[in-house]
Short mmCIF file of C-alpha atoms and ligand atoms in Angstrom, two decimals:
data_model
loop_
_atom_site.label_atom_id
_atom_site.label_comp_id
_atom_site.label_asym_id
_atom_site.label_seq_id
_atom_site.Cartn_x
_atom_site.Cartn_y
_atom_site.Cartn_z
CA UNK A 1 -31.64 -20.25 -14.19
CA UNK A 2 -29.04 -22.99 -14.28
CA UNK A 3 -27.06 -21.73 -17.31
CA UNK A 4 -26.97 -18.25 -15.86
CA UNK A 5 -25.67 -19.50 -12.53
CA UNK A 6 -23.03 -21.51 -14.31
CA UNK A 7 -22.00 -18.39 -16.17
CA UNK A 8 -21.65 -16.40 -12.99
CA UNK A 9 -19.52 -19.10 -11.43
CA UNK A 10 -17.08 -18.89 -14.34
CA UNK A 11 -16.75 -15.15 -14.36
CA UNK A 12 -14.06 -13.27 -12.49
CA UNK A 13 -15.37 -11.24 -9.61
CA UNK A 14 -14.33 -7.60 -9.25
CA UNK A 15 -12.69 -7.38 -5.84
CA UNK A 16 -11.41 -3.82 -5.76
CA UNK A 17 -10.84 -0.77 -7.87
CA UNK A 18 -7.62 0.73 -6.58
CA UNK A 19 -6.13 4.06 -7.48
CA UNK A 20 -4.71 2.76 -10.73
CA UNK A 21 -5.80 -0.84 -11.24
CA UNK A 22 -8.77 -3.19 -11.16
CA UNK A 23 -8.39 -6.34 -9.12
CA UNK A 24 -10.42 -9.49 -9.84
CA UNK A 25 -10.77 -12.77 -8.02
CA UNK A 26 -10.71 -15.73 -10.41
CA UNK A 27 -12.83 -18.85 -9.90
CA UNK A 28 -9.59 -20.74 -9.16
CA UNK A 29 -8.91 -18.44 -6.19
CA UNK A 30 -6.05 -16.48 -7.76
CA UNK A 31 -6.19 -12.72 -8.15
CA UNK A 32 -5.73 -10.70 -11.36
CA UNK A 33 -4.48 -7.14 -11.21
CA UNK A 34 -4.92 -5.12 -14.40
CA UNK A 35 -3.87 -1.50 -14.87
CA UNK A 36 -6.55 0.89 -16.14
CA UNK A 37 -3.91 3.08 -17.77
CA UNK A 38 -2.23 0.33 -19.76
CA UNK A 39 0.93 0.24 -17.63
CA UNK A 40 3.12 -2.83 -18.21
CA UNK A 41 2.95 -4.70 -14.88
CA UNK A 42 5.97 -6.94 -15.46
CA UNK A 43 8.43 -4.79 -13.47
CA UNK A 44 5.99 -4.84 -10.54
CA UNK A 45 5.79 -8.65 -10.76
CA UNK A 46 9.58 -8.90 -10.98
CA UNK A 47 9.96 -6.70 -7.91
CA UNK A 48 7.45 -8.82 -5.97
CA UNK A 49 9.50 -11.93 -6.72
CA UNK A 50 12.63 -10.12 -5.57
CA UNK A 51 10.93 -9.03 -2.33
CA UNK A 52 9.69 -12.52 -1.56
CA UNK A 53 13.18 -13.88 -2.09
CA UNK A 54 14.37 -11.37 0.54
CA UNK A 55 11.74 -12.41 3.07
CA UNK A 56 9.36 -9.48 2.65
CA UNK A 57 5.72 -10.63 2.85
CA UNK A 58 4.18 -9.94 -0.57
CA UNK A 59 1.66 -12.05 -2.54
CA UNK A 60 3.25 -14.90 -4.50
CA UNK A 61 3.23 -14.12 -8.23
CA UNK A 62 1.89 -16.92 -10.46
CA UNK A 63 2.41 -15.19 -13.81
CA UNK A 64 2.61 -11.80 -15.46
CA UNK A 65 2.28 -10.55 -19.02
CA UNK A 66 2.09 -7.13 -20.66
CA UNK A 67 -1.45 -6.51 -19.36
CA UNK A 68 -1.83 -8.15 -15.97
CA UNK A 69 -0.34 -9.93 -12.98
CA UNK A 70 -1.86 -13.12 -11.62
CA UNK A 71 -1.00 -13.60 -7.97
CA UNK A 72 -1.95 -15.24 -4.73
CA UNK A 73 -5.07 -13.78 -3.12
CA UNK A 74 -4.45 -12.89 0.52
CA UNK A 75 -7.69 -12.99 2.54
CA UNK A 76 -8.06 -10.46 5.30
CA UNK A 77 -8.90 -6.87 6.06
CA UNK A 78 -6.70 -4.02 4.98
CA UNK A 79 -4.84 -2.41 7.86
CA UNK A 80 -7.03 0.68 7.27
CA UNK A 81 -10.22 -1.39 7.72
CA UNK A 82 -8.84 -3.04 10.84
CA UNK A 83 -8.09 0.39 12.29
CA UNK A 84 -11.73 1.40 11.71
CA UNK A 85 -13.21 -1.83 13.04
CA UNK A 86 -10.88 -2.29 16.04
CA UNK A 87 -9.66 1.14 17.14
CA UNK A 88 -8.20 -0.32 20.32
CA UNK A 89 -5.53 -1.97 18.14
CA UNK A 90 -4.28 1.39 16.81
CA UNK A 91 -0.93 1.41 18.63
CA UNK A 92 -0.17 -2.17 17.69
CA UNK A 93 -0.98 -1.45 14.02
CA UNK A 94 1.15 1.71 14.04
CA UNK A 95 4.07 -0.30 15.40
CA UNK A 96 3.46 -2.94 12.75
CA UNK A 97 3.67 -0.41 9.90
CA UNK A 98 6.89 0.98 11.40
CA UNK A 99 8.35 -2.54 11.58
CA UNK A 100 7.43 -3.21 7.94
CA UNK A 101 9.39 -0.10 6.97
CA UNK A 102 12.35 -1.27 9.05
CA UNK A 103 12.22 -4.63 7.28
CA UNK A 104 12.25 -2.82 3.93
CA UNK A 105 15.28 -0.79 5.08
CA UNK A 106 17.29 -4.02 4.85
CA UNK A 107 16.28 -5.10 1.31
CA UNK A 108 18.67 -4.33 -1.57
CA UNK A 109 17.04 -2.35 -4.38
CA UNK A 110 16.97 -4.15 -7.73
CA UNK A 111 18.79 -2.35 -10.57
CA UNK A 112 15.76 -2.22 -12.87
CA UNK A 113 13.87 0.24 -10.65
CA UNK A 114 14.07 3.92 -11.68
CA UNK A 115 16.18 6.31 -9.61
CA UNK A 116 19.21 5.86 -7.37
CA UNK A 117 19.60 4.51 -3.89
CA UNK A 118 17.50 2.28 -1.67
CA UNK A 119 14.21 0.53 -2.35
CA UNK A 120 11.07 2.68 -1.97
CA UNK A 121 7.45 1.50 -2.14
CA UNK A 122 6.23 5.14 -2.35
CA UNK A 123 2.61 4.36 -1.50
CA UNK A 124 2.82 2.36 1.72
CA UNK A 125 -0.35 3.53 3.48
CA UNK A 126 -2.57 1.24 5.60
CA UNK A 127 -4.81 0.57 2.56
CA UNK A 128 -1.92 -1.24 0.88
CA UNK A 129 -1.31 -3.63 3.78
CA UNK A 130 -3.51 -6.74 3.87
CA UNK A 131 -3.66 -8.45 7.27
CA UNK A 132 -3.57 -12.06 6.11
CA UNK A 133 -3.68 -15.27 8.14
CA UNK A 134 0.13 -15.36 8.37
CA UNK A 135 0.60 -11.66 9.12
CA UNK A 136 0.68 -8.39 7.21
CA UNK A 137 1.27 -8.56 3.44
CA UNK A 138 2.41 -5.57 1.39
CA UNK A 139 0.60 -4.99 -1.90
CA UNK A 140 0.64 -2.43 -4.71
CA UNK A 141 4.29 -2.13 -5.78
CA UNK A 142 3.48 -0.25 -9.00
CA UNK A 143 5.04 3.05 -7.85
CA UNK A 144 8.23 1.54 -6.46
CA UNK A 145 11.50 3.33 -7.21
CA UNK A 146 14.94 3.93 -5.70
CA UNK A 147 15.91 6.75 -3.40
CA UNK A 148 16.17 7.70 0.25
CA UNK A 149 14.25 5.37 2.60
CA UNK A 150 13.29 8.40 4.71
CA UNK A 151 11.12 9.60 1.83
CA UNK A 152 9.17 6.33 1.86
CA UNK A 153 8.51 6.66 5.60
CA UNK A 154 7.55 10.34 5.22
CA UNK A 155 4.99 9.42 2.54
CA UNK A 156 3.39 6.82 4.84
CA UNK A 157 3.21 9.34 7.68
CA UNK A 158 1.75 11.98 5.37
CA UNK A 159 -0.92 9.63 3.96
CA UNK A 160 -2.23 8.80 7.43
CA UNK A 161 -1.88 12.33 8.80
CA UNK A 162 -3.85 14.09 6.05
CA UNK A 163 -6.47 11.42 5.28
CA UNK A 164 -10.01 12.43 6.13
CA UNK A 165 -11.33 10.99 9.41
CA UNK A 166 -14.38 11.86 11.50
CA UNK A 167 -13.56 14.04 14.53
CA UNK A 168 -14.29 11.19 16.95
CA UNK A 169 -11.74 9.05 15.10
CA UNK A 170 -8.91 11.52 15.49
CA UNK A 171 -7.64 10.01 18.77
CA UNK A 172 -7.42 6.63 17.01
CA UNK A 173 -5.30 8.14 14.27
CA UNK A 174 -3.26 9.90 16.94
CA UNK A 175 -2.56 6.61 18.70
CA UNK A 176 -1.62 4.92 15.40
CA UNK A 177 0.73 7.75 14.43
CA UNK A 178 2.24 7.98 17.92
CA UNK A 179 3.35 4.36 17.67
CA UNK A 180 4.42 4.70 14.02
CA UNK A 181 6.54 7.76 14.76
CA UNK A 182 8.17 6.12 17.78
CA UNK A 183 8.94 3.05 15.66
CA UNK A 184 10.61 4.55 12.61
CA UNK A 185 10.40 8.34 12.31
CA UNK A 186 13.60 10.30 12.94
CA UNK A 187 15.13 13.64 11.92
CA UNK A 188 15.90 12.35 8.41
CA UNK A 189 12.23 11.48 7.89
CA UNK A 190 11.22 14.98 8.98
CA UNK A 191 13.73 16.44 6.53
CA UNK A 192 12.18 14.34 3.75
CA UNK A 193 8.67 15.70 4.37
CA UNK A 194 8.78 18.58 1.82
CA UNK A 195 9.75 16.10 -0.91
CA UNK A 196 7.01 13.71 0.25
CA UNK A 197 4.49 16.56 0.11
CA UNK A 198 5.50 17.41 -3.47
CA UNK A 199 5.02 13.78 -4.52
CA UNK A 200 1.63 13.48 -2.82
CA UNK A 201 0.29 16.76 -4.15
CA UNK A 202 1.59 15.98 -7.63
CA UNK A 203 -0.18 12.63 -7.80
CA UNK A 204 -3.84 13.60 -7.86
CA UNK A 205 -6.08 16.59 -7.48
CA UNK A 206 -6.34 17.29 -3.74
CA UNK A 207 -8.98 19.46 -2.08
CA UNK A 208 -8.13 22.64 -0.20
CA UNK A 209 -8.48 20.98 3.21
CA UNK A 210 -5.94 18.33 2.28
CA UNK A 211 -3.50 20.82 0.78
CA UNK A 212 -3.72 22.79 4.04
CA UNK A 213 -3.14 19.64 6.12
CA UNK A 214 -0.09 18.75 4.00
CA UNK A 215 1.34 22.26 4.53
CA UNK A 216 0.79 22.02 8.28
CA UNK A 217 2.75 18.77 8.49
CA UNK A 218 5.58 20.15 6.35
CA UNK A 219 5.67 23.15 8.69
CA UNK A 220 5.69 20.94 11.80
CA UNK A 221 8.55 18.87 10.42
CA UNK A 222 10.67 21.94 9.70
CA UNK A 223 10.35 23.26 13.27
N1 ADP B 1 -2.86 -10.19 -3.56
C1 ADP B 1 -3.88 -9.55 -2.97
N2 ADP B 1 -4.64 -10.19 -2.04
C2 ADP B 1 -5.69 -9.56 -1.46
N3 ADP B 1 -6.08 -8.31 -1.76
C3 ADP B 1 -5.38 -7.65 -2.70
C4 ADP B 1 -4.25 -8.22 -3.34
N4 ADP B 1 -3.75 -7.32 -4.22
C5 ADP B 1 -4.54 -6.24 -4.13
N5 ADP B 1 -5.53 -6.43 -3.21
C6 ADP B 1 -6.60 -5.49 -2.85
O1 ADP B 1 -6.93 -4.71 -3.97
C7 ADP B 1 -6.71 -3.33 -3.70
C8 ADP B 1 -6.19 -2.65 -4.97
O2 ADP B 1 -4.97 -3.25 -5.38
P1 ADP B 1 -3.66 -2.36 -5.52
O3 ADP B 1 -2.54 -3.27 -5.87
O4 ADP B 1 -3.50 -1.54 -4.30
O5 ADP B 1 -4.02 -1.46 -6.79
P2 ADP B 1 -3.94 0.13 -7.03
O6 ADP B 1 -2.58 0.39 -7.59
O7 ADP B 1 -4.97 0.41 -8.05
O8 ADP B 1 -4.18 0.82 -5.72
C9 ADP B 1 -5.74 -3.30 -2.53
O9 ADP B 1 -5.88 -2.16 -1.74
C10 ADP B 1 -6.12 -4.55 -1.76
O10 ADP B 1 -7.21 -4.29 -0.89
MG1 MG B 2 -3.47 0.48 -3.75
#
C-alpha cells in the first residue's frame, strides 16, 4: 500500500487532453504541456513571455525545450465551464472576451510568428480562457500567427456561434454573443467571416450540422 501511494504522489497527473496537446500537473504544482504531434513548443513559450511583458494575462513560463513547456498552473474554471455553471453571468463573460480581444489589439506582433500584420491567437474560444484568482488568463498560443485582428475576433465569434448547445441553453449563448458583439465586433469582423470559416472548416472534420451553421453565419455577415 505505502509504496504504491508514494508512487502515485510522484507521478504527474493528466489534467486535460486538448485539441493538440496533453497537459499534466506536476507534484510541484507546475503544469507540463506536451504536443501529441511532436510540434516544437518553443515558439509558443517565447510568445507567452512576450505577451506577459506586454501585460497580457498568460501563464508564466518556467522552461521550455523541444518537447514541452513547463508553466504556471492557473486554478479556475474555463470560461466555457463558467458559462454552463452560471448562465446568469453570460453577458459579463461575453464583455470580458471582447475586452481581452481589445487588449490584444494593442500588443505588437513578434517577428518570429508566421504571416504579416498584427498578432492573432486564432483559437480564442471560451475553452482557452481560464478564470483564475486574479482574472481571466489566456492559454493555448500554439496556433498564433500574424494577420488582421478582425480575423481573430471572427474566429472567436464563429466558435461560440456554431458550438453544439442544448436548446434550453441557446438564450445563454445569445446573451454571451450579444455582449461580445457589442464589445468588439464591427464591419471589418463581419468581412473577415468567410476567411474565419475557411480556417475553422479546414482544421478538423466537422459534421453536417456544424458546416451548415458556419454557412449561415457567413451568410448573415455578408448581408
Ligand atoms: N497554465 C494553465 N493553467 C491551467 N489550465 C491550463 C493551463 N494550460 C492549459 N490548461 C488547460 O488545459 C487545456 C488544454 O491546454 P491547451 O493549451 O488549450 O492545449 P490544446 O492546444 O491541446 O487545446 C486548456 O483548455 C485548459 O483548460
Ligand atoms: Mg485548447
